XYZ file of C-alpha atoms in Angstrom:
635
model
C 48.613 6.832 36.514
C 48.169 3.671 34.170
C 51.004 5.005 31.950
C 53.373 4.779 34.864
C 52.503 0.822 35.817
C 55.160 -0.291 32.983
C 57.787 1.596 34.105
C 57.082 0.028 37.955
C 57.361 -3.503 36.352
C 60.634 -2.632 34.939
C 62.379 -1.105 37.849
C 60.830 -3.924 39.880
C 62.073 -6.951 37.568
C 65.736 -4.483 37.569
C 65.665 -4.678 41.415
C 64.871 -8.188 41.212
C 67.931 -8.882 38.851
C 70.298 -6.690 41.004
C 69.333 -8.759 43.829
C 69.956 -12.087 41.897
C 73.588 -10.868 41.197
C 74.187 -9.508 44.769
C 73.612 -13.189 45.634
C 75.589 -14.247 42.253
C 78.682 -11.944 43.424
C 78.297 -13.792 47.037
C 79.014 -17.291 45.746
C 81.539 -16.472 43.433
C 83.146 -14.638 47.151
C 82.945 -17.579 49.083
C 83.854 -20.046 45.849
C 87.377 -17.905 44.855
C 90.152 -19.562 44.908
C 92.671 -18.071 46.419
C 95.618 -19.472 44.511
C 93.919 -19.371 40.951
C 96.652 -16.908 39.315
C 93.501 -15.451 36.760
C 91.921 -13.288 40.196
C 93.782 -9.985 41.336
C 93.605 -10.634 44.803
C 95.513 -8.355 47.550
C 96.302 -8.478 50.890
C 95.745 -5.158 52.945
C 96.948 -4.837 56.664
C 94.126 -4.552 58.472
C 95.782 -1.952 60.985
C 96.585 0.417 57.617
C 93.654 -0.457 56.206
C 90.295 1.254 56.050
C 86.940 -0.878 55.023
C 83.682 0.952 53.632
C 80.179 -0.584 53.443
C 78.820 -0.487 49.746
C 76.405 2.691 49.559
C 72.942 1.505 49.996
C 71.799 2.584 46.266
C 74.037 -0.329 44.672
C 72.002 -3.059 45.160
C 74.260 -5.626 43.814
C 77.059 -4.466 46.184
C 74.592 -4.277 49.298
C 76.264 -5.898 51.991
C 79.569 -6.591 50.963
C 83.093 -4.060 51.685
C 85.111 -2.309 49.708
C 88.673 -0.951 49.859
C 89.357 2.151 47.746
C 92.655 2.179 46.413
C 93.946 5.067 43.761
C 94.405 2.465 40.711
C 90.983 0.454 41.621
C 88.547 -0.534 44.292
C 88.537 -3.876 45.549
C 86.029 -6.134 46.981
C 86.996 -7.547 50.356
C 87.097 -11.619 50.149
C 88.788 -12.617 53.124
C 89.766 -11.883 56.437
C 92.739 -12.738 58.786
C 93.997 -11.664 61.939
C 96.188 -9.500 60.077
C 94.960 -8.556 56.424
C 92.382 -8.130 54.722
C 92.624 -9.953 51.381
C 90.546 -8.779 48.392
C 89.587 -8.749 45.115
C 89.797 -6.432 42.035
C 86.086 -4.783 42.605
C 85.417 -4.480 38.434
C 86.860 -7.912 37.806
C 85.298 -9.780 39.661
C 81.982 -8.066 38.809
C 82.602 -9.048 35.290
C 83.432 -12.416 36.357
C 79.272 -12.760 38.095
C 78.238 -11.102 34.842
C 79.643 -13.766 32.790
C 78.809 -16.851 34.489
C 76.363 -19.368 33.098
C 73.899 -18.900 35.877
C 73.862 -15.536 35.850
C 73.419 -15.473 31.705
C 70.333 -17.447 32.535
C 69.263 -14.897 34.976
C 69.568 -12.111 32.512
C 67.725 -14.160 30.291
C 65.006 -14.420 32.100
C 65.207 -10.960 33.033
C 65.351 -9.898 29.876
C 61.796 -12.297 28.605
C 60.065 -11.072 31.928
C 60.794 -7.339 31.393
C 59.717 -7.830 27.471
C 56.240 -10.090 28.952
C 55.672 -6.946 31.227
C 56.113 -4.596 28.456
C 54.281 -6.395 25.728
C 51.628 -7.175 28.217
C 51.466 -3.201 28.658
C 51.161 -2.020 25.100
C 48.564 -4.857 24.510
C 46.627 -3.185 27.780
C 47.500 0.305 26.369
C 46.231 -0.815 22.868
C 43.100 -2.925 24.491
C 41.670 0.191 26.479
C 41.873 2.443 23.526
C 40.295 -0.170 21.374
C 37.342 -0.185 24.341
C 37.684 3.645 24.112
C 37.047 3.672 20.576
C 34.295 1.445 20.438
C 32.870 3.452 23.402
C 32.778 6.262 20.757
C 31.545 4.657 18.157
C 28.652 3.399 20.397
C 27.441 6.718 21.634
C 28.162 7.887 18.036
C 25.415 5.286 17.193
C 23.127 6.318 20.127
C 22.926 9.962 19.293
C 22.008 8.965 15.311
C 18.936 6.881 17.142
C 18.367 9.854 18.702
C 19.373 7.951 22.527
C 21.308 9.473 25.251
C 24.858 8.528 24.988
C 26.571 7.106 28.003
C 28.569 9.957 30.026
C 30.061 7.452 33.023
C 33.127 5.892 32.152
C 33.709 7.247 28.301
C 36.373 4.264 27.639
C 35.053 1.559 30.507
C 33.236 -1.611 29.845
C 30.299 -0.693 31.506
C 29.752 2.117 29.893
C 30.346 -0.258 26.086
C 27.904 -2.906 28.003
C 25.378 -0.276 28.402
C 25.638 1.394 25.601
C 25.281 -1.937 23.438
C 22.497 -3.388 25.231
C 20.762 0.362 24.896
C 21.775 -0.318 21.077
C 20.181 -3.732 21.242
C 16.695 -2.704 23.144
C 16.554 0.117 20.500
C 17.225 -2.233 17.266
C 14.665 -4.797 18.798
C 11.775 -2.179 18.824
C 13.065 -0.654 15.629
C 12.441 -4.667 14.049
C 9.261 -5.121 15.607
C 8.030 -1.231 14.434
C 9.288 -1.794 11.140
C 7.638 -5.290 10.857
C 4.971 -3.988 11.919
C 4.796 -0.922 9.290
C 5.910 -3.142 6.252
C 2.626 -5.732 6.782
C 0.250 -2.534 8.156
C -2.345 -0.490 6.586
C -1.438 3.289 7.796
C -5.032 4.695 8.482
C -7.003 1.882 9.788
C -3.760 0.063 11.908
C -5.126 -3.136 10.093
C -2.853 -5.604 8.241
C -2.793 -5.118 4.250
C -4.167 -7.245 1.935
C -0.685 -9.448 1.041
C -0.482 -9.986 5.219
C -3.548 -10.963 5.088
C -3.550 -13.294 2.358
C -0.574 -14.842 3.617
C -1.700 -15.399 7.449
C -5.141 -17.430 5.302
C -2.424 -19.551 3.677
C -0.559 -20.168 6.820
C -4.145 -21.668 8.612
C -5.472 -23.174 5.342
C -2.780 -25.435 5.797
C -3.885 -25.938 9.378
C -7.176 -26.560 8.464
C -5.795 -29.333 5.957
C -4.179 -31.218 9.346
C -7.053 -30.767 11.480
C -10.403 -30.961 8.621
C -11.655 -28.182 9.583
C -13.777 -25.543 7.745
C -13.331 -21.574 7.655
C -14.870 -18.940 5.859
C -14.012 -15.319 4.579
C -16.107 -12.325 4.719
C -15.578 -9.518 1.509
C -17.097 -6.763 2.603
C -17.542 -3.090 1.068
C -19.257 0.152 2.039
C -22.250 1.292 0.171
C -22.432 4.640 -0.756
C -18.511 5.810 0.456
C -17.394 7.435 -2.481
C -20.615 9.743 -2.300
C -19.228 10.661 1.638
C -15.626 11.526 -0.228
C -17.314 13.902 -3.317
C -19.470 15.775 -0.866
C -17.464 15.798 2.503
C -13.711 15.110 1.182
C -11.387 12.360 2.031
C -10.511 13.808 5.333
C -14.061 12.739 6.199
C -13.941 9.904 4.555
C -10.831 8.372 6.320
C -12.058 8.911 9.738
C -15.063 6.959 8.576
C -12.444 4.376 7.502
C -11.151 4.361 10.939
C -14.506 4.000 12.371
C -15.579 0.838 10.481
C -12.333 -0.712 11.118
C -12.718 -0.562 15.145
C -16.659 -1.752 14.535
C -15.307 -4.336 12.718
C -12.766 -5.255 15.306
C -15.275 -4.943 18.088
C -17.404 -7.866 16.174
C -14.307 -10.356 16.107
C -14.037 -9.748 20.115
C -17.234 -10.372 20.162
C -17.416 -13.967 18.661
C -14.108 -14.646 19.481
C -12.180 -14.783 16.566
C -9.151 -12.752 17.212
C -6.261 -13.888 16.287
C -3.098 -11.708 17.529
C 0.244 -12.224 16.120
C 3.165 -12.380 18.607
C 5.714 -10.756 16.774
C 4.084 -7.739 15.486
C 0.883 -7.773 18.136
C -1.710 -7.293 15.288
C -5.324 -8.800 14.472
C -4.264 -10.940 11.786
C -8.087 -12.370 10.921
C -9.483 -8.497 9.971
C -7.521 -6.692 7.207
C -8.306 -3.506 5.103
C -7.788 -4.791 1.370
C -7.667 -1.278 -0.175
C -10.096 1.755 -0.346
C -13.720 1.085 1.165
C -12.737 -2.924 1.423
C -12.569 -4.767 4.388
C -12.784 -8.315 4.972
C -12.805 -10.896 8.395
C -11.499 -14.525 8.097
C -13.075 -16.862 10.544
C -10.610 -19.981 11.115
C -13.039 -22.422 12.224
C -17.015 -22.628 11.434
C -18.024 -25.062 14.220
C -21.691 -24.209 13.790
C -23.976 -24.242 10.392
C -25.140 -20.582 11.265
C -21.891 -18.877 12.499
C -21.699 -17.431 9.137
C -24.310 -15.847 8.696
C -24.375 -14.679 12.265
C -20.774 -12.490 12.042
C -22.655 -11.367 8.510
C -25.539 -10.065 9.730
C -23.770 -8.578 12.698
C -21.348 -6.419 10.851
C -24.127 -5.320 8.820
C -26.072 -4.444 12.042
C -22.838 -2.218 13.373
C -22.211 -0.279 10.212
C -25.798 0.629 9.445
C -25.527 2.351 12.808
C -25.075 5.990 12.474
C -21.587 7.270 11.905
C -21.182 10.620 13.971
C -18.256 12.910 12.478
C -18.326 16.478 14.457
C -21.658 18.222 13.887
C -22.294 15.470 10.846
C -24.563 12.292 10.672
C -23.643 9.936 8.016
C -25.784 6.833 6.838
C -24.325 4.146 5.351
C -24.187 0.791 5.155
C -22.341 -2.554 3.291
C -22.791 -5.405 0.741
C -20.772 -8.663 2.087
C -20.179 -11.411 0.434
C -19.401 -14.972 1.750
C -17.096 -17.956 0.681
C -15.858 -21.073 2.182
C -13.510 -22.922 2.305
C -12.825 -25.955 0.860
C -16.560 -26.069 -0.732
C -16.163 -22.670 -2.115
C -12.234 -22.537 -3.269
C -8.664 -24.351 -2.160
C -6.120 -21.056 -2.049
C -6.396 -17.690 -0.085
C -6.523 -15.630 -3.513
C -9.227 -17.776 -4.975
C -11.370 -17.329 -1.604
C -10.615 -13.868 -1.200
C -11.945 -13.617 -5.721
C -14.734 -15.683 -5.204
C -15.952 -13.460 -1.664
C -15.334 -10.782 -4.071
C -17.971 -12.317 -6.393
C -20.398 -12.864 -3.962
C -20.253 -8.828 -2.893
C -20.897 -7.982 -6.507
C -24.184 -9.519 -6.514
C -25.014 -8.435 -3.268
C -24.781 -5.525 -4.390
C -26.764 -5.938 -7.835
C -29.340 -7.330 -5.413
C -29.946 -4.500 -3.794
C -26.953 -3.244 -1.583
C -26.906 -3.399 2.270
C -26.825 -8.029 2.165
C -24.996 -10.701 2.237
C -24.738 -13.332 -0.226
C -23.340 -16.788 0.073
C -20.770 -17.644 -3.190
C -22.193 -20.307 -5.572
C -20.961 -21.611 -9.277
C -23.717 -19.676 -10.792
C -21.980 -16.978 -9.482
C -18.539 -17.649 -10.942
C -20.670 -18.261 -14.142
C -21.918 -14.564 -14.905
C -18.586 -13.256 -13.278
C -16.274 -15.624 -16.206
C -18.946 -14.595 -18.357
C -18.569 -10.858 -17.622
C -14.740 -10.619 -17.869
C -14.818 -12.825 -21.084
C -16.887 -10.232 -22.390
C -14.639 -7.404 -21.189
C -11.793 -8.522 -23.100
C -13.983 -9.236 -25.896
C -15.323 -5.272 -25.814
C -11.670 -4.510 -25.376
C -10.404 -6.066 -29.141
C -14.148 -4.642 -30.495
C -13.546 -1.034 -29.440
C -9.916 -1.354 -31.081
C -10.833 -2.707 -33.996
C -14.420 -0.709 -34.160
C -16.254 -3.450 -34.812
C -19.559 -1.958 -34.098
C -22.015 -0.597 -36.294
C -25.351 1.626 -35.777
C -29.087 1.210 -36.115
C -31.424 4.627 -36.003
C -34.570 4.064 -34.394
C -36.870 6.922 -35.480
C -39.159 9.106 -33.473
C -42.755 10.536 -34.585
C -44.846 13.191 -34.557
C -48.341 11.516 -33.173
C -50.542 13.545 -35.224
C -48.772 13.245 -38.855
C -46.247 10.789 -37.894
C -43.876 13.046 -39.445
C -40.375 12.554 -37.993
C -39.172 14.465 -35.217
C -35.259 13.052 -34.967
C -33.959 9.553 -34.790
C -32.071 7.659 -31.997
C -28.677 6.406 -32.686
C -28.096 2.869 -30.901
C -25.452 1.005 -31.404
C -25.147 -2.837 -32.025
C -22.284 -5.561 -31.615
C -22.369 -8.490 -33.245
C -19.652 -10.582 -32.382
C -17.746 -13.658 -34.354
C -19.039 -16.235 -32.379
C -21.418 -15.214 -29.998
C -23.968 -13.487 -32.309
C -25.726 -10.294 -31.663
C -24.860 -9.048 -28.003
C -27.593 -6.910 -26.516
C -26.816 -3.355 -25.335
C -28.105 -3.773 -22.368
C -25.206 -6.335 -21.611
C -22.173 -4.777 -23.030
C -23.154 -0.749 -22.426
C -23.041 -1.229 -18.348
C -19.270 -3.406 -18.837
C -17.763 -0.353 -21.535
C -19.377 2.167 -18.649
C -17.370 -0.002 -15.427
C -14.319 -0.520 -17.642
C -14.031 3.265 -19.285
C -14.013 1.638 -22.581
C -17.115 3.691 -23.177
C -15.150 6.710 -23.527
C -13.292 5.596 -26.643
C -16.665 3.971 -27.609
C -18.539 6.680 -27.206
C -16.123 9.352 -29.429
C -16.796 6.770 -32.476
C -20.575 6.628 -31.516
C -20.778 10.494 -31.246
C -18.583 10.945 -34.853
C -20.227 8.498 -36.745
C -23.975 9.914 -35.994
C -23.066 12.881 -36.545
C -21.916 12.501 -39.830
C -24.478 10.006 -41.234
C -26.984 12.773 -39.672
C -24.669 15.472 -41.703
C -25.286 13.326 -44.800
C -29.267 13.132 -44.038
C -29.328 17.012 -43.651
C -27.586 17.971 -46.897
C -29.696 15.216 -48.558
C -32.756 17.297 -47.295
C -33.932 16.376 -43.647
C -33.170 19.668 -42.653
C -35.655 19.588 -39.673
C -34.884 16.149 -38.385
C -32.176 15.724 -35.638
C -30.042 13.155 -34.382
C -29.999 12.095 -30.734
C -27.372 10.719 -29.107
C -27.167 8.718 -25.730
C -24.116 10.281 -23.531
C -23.538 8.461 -20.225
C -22.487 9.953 -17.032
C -18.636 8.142 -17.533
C -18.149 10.057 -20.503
C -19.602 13.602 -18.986
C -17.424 13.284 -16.230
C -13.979 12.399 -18.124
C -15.071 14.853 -21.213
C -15.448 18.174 -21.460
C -18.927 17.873 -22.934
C -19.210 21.065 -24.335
C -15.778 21.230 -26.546
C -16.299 17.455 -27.403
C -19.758 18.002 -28.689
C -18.496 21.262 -30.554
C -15.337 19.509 -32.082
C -17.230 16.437 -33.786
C -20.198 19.194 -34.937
C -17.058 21.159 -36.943
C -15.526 17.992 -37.777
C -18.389 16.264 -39.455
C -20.046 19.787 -40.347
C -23.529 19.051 -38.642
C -25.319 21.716 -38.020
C -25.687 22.260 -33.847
C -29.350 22.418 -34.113
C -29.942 18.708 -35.660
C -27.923 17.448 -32.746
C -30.135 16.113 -29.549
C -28.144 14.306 -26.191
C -29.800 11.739 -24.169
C -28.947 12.167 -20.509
C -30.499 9.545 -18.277
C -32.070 11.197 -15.438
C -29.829 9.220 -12.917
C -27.059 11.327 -14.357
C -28.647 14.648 -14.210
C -29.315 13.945 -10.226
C -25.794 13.319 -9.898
C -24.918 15.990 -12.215
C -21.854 18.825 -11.048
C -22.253 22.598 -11.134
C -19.969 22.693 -14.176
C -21.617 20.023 -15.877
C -24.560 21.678 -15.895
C -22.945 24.749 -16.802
C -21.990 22.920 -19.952
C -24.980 22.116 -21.124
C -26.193 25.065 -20.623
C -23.526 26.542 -23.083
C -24.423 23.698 -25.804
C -28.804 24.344 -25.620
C -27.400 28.150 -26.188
C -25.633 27.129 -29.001
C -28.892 25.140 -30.473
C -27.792 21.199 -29.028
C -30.989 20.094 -27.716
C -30.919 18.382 -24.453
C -33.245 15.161 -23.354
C -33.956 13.616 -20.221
C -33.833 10.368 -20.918
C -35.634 7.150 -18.779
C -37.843 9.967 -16.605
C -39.564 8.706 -13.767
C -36.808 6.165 -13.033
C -34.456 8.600 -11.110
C -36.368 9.333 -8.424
C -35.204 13.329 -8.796
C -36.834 15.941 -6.928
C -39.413 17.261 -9.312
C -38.615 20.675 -7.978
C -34.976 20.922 -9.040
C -37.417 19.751 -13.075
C -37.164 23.433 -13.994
C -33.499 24.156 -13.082
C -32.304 21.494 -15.376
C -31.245 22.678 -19.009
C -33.227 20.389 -20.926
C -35.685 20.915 -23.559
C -37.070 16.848 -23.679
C -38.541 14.488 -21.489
C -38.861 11.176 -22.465
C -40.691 9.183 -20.475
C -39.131 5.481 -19.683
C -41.180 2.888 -21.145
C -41.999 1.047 -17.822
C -45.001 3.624 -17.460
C -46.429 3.291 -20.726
C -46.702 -0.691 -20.805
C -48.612 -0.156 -17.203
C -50.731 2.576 -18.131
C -53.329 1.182 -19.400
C -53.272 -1.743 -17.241
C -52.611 0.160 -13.655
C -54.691 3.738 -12.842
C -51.938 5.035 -10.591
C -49.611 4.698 -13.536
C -52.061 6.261 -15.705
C -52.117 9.121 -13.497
C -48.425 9.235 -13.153
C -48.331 9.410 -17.068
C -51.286 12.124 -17.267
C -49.356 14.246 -14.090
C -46.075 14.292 -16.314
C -47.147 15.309 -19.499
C -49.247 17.949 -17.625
C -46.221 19.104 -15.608
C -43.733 18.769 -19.253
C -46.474 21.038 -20.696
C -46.630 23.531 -18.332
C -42.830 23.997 -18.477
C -42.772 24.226 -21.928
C -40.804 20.830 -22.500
C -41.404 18.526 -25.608
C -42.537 14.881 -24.417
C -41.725 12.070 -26.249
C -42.998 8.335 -24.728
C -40.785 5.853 -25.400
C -41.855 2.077 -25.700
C -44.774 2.474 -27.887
C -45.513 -1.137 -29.204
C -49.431 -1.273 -29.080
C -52.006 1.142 -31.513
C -54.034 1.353 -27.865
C -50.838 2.697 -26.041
C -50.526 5.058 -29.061
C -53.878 6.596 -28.496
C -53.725 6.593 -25.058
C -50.230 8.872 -25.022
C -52.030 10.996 -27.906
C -55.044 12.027 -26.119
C -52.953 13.190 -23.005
C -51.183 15.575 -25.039
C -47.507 13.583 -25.722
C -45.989 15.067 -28.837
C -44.045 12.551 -29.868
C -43.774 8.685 -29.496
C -40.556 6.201 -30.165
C -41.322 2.096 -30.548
C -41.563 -1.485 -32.376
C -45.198 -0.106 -33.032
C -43.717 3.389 -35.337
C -40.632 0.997 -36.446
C -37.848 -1.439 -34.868
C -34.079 0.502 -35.489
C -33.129 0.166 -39.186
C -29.799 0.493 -40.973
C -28.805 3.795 -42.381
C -29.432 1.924 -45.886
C -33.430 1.408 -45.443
C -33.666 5.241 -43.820
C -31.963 6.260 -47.342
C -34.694 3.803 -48.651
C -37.930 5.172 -46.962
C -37.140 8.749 -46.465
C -35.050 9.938 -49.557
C -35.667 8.039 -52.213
C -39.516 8.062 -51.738
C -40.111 11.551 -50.869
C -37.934 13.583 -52.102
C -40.562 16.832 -52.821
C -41.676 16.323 -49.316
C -38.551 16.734 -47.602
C -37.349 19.747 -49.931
C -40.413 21.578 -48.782
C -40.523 20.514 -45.505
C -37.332 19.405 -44.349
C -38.528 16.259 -42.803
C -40.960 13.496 -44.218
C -43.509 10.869 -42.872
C -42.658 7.942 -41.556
C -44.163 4.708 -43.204
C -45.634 2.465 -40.269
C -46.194 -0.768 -41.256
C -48.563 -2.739 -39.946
């Protein structure tokens, strides 16, 4: 019906014009001149002469008379009593057409009919621009998956609609995907760079108003056992858990802090794995602190209840403040960090407040790192073999390869402080290889120089039994260095047998059968099941030194001592005690049956020069007979 409205204005504006000439052709009737010589004029007799009304569809005519005559019609102009005098019909048409009022006429005829037109094609082309943006809106809704507007398909409802459907949809999608970007998937908690950057937004606060805050660092104790034994299915819904304990403890003491855009807690955050920590904006009160501390410790120490399954376990926290402790949101959050470590080291399941000393042994512990790093690339270690006696002859069972650092500047660093950063770091692995080679083949050299009956033992730590396949690395350095299997002995703290796999142990089992003897090494330390003693495959016990420098000072360790070389007897296990520094200790070990004994009192570890020294050059017809000599004890 639209199509037709055009059309309508033109036949209206023609109607228009045709009525504008009618009048036009009126005037120039009553303003002829009846003597100008240029108009055909006639005179009819009005008795012979018949007059017809212009027909009713000639709208410029309408109302005037005309006299048909066989050469032309003429328009009647005049009357008398007796004639009718008129005018050549087409002439004086012409005559209307041309005058200056009626050229303006057609003018304007002409500009409105174009306005209507153009003012038609720009309708035509507006609605089909609607239409098309109608389509290209639903074409938008169905790729959000929304229902497309069905009502008017080229309206401007139906575009308003569909737009502000568009706009409600792009608002959420904003808000979801802010959300996601700055959101930890399992626990719904913001990440760690969120996190960090919400404490940077109220550290500045803090700086207008003075006021103090804190951070909590907090990590679960014992998690990564719940993964190994349950999997990490179990493991994340214990994830999930702590993080709605967690937020139940800032409702608590009234330190959420919900941001508008994205509605989430912006003062508890999941940094990554087992970590979680809480910021608390203002500490009003000296014991606040401590208070939130002790109160997430109190909620996850409570029993976590997955299906049929009770799990234990709890979380080392560590504390820092701000500005006493650090001045940025990454040096707070490091420092917090800190303070976990050694709440853990102390004893797991705490809280510990950050102070320099702190920062002291952590700087000292990463300048060491980097230190081990450049040692263990440029092998700047060496070894010392510690050997082990027979008590009755003192004849030498095997010595103990340990290995010693001395660095440029620092001097002689002490196992105990760089073996525990290789084992956190991995660098043990690579370590270890060059510790396992180079015994071997110094012990290699030792056997085809005569100690046929003396072995080399070896300390392996759990990083390097679970990254190695213990059994082919073992067997690779024996064929590499050519040591015979049976001079080789492994020391395996007890620790690591407890947490020992099922293929592990399978391992082992394949080197003892190929003649590798196995030791348990620190005994009595582990707290293992003394039942599970028998299943292991070892063939040594040596019993950790902390029981023979009590013995003879403490009867419960005595009997301790007595009970295990009793029960290392019975199973048919060599015992060797280790820490020997005293002839009474000696004595004591001797008389309840230990077979061998390793410390300062038998000798401190010597370089592989004084073992040539004091076994090969100074009994050389002992060792080819025997395959093993005395050891000189000096007193």
């Amino acid at each position: 019906m639209n199509k037709f409205k055009p059309l309508g204005g033109i036949f209206f504006v023609f109607i228009l014009f045709c009525f504008c000439l009618n009048i036009e052709l009126t005037n120039q009737i009553n303003r002829i001149n009846l003597f100008n010589p240029d108009i055909d004029l006639r005179h009819f007799d009005i008795v012979d002469t018949t007059l017809e009304m212009a027909p009713w569809y000639n709208p410029m005519l309408n109302g005037h008379y005309l006299i048909h005559q066989p050469s032309a019609d003429f328009l009647l102009v005049k009357t008398t009593d007796t004639e009718f005098i008129a005018a050549n019909a087409t002439k004086l048409i012409l005559m209307t057409l041309t005058s200056p009022i009626n050229f303006i006429l057609v003018c304007m005829a002409l500009f409105v009919g174009f306005t209507i037109i153009r003012k038609e094609r720009k309708k035509i082309s507006y609605q089909h621009q609607i239409a098309q943006l109608n389509n290209n809106a639903n074409q938008l809704l169905v790729a959000f998956n929304l229902q497309p507007q069905h009502d008017n398909p080229s309206g401007l409802g139906n575009l308003s609609q569909s737009i502000n459907n568009l706009n409600t949809h792009v608002a959420n999608y904003l808000k979801q995907t802010q959300t996601s970007i700055c959101q930890d998937k399992l626990t719904l908690l913001i990440d760690r760079h969120a996190y960090i950057e919400h404490i940077d937004r109220q550290i500045n606060f803090t700086d207008e108003e003075q006021l103090k805050c804190a951070l909590l660092f907090i990590d679960l104790d014992g998690f990564k056992q719940v993964n190994d034994s349950f999997g990490h299915s179990f493991g994340d819904e214990i994830l999930v858990q702590v993080a709605t304990r967690l937020a139940n403890v800032l409702r608590h003491h009234k330190l959420s802090n919900i941001n508008e855009a994205n509605q989430l807690e912006q003062n508890l955050s999941r940094l990554g794995g087992d970590e979680f920590s809480i910021f608390i904006e203002s500490v009003d009160t000296d014991n606040k602190v401590v208070d939130i501390a002790k109160h997430v410790l109190s909620e996850l120490e409570k029993d976590f209840v997955l299906g049929n399954k009770i799990i234990k376990i709890s979380a080392s926290i560590g504390i820092a403040a701000y500005p006493e402790s650090a001045s940025t949101p990454q040096a707070l959050l490091q420092l917090a960090d800190v303070a976990m470590y050694r709440a853990k080291s102390d004893g797991k399941g705490i809280f510990k407040v950050y102070s320099p000393e702190m920062g002291n042994k952590m700087r000292r512990y990463h300048y060491l790192l980097e230190e081990l790093r450049l040692a263990v690339a440029c092998k700047d270690f060496y070894l010392s073999f510690q050997p082990i006696v027979h008590v009755e002859d003192c004849m030498i069972d095997y010595f103990e390869a340990l290995t010693r650092w001395e660095h440029p500047i620092e001097g002689m660093i002490s196992p105990a402080e760089f073996i525990p950063i290789a084992e956190e770091s991995n660098l043990i692995l690579e370590l270890g290889d060059w510790i396992m080679h180079e015994s071997c083949r110094q012990m290699a050299a030792w056997h085809n120089a005569g100690m046929r009956k003396v072995k080399i033992s070896v300390n392996v730590s759990g990083v390097q039994l679970k990254h190695r396949s213990v059994y082919d690395w073992i067997m690779k350095n024996l064929k590499n260095t050519g040591l015979p299997s049976h001079s080789l002995m492994l020391e395996i703290t007890e620790s690591t047998f407890i947490k020992a796999s099922k293929s592990m142990i399978e391992e082992l089992e394949r080197l003892r059968a190929e003649g590798v003897t196995i030791a348990i090494d620190d005994f009595g330390t582990g707290f293992s099941s003394l039942s599970t003693l028998a299943d292991l495959p070892i063939d040594v016990i040596k019993i950790d030194r902390s029981f023979i420098s009590q013995a003879d000072k403490s009867p419960k360790y005595n009997d301790i001592l007595n009970t295990i070389s009793e029960l290392g007897q019975k199973l048919g296990l060599k015992i060797v005690a280790e820490g020997v520094e005293e002839i009474e200790q000696f004595e004591l070990v001797k008389r309840m049956g230990v077979s061998s004994v390793q410390g300062y009192l038998v000798s401190r570890p010597e370089s592989s020069i004084n073992v040539g020294n004091k076994v090969l050059r100074k009994n050389t017809a002992n060792l080819s007979a025997a395959g093993t000599s005395a050891w000189e004890i000096e007193s």
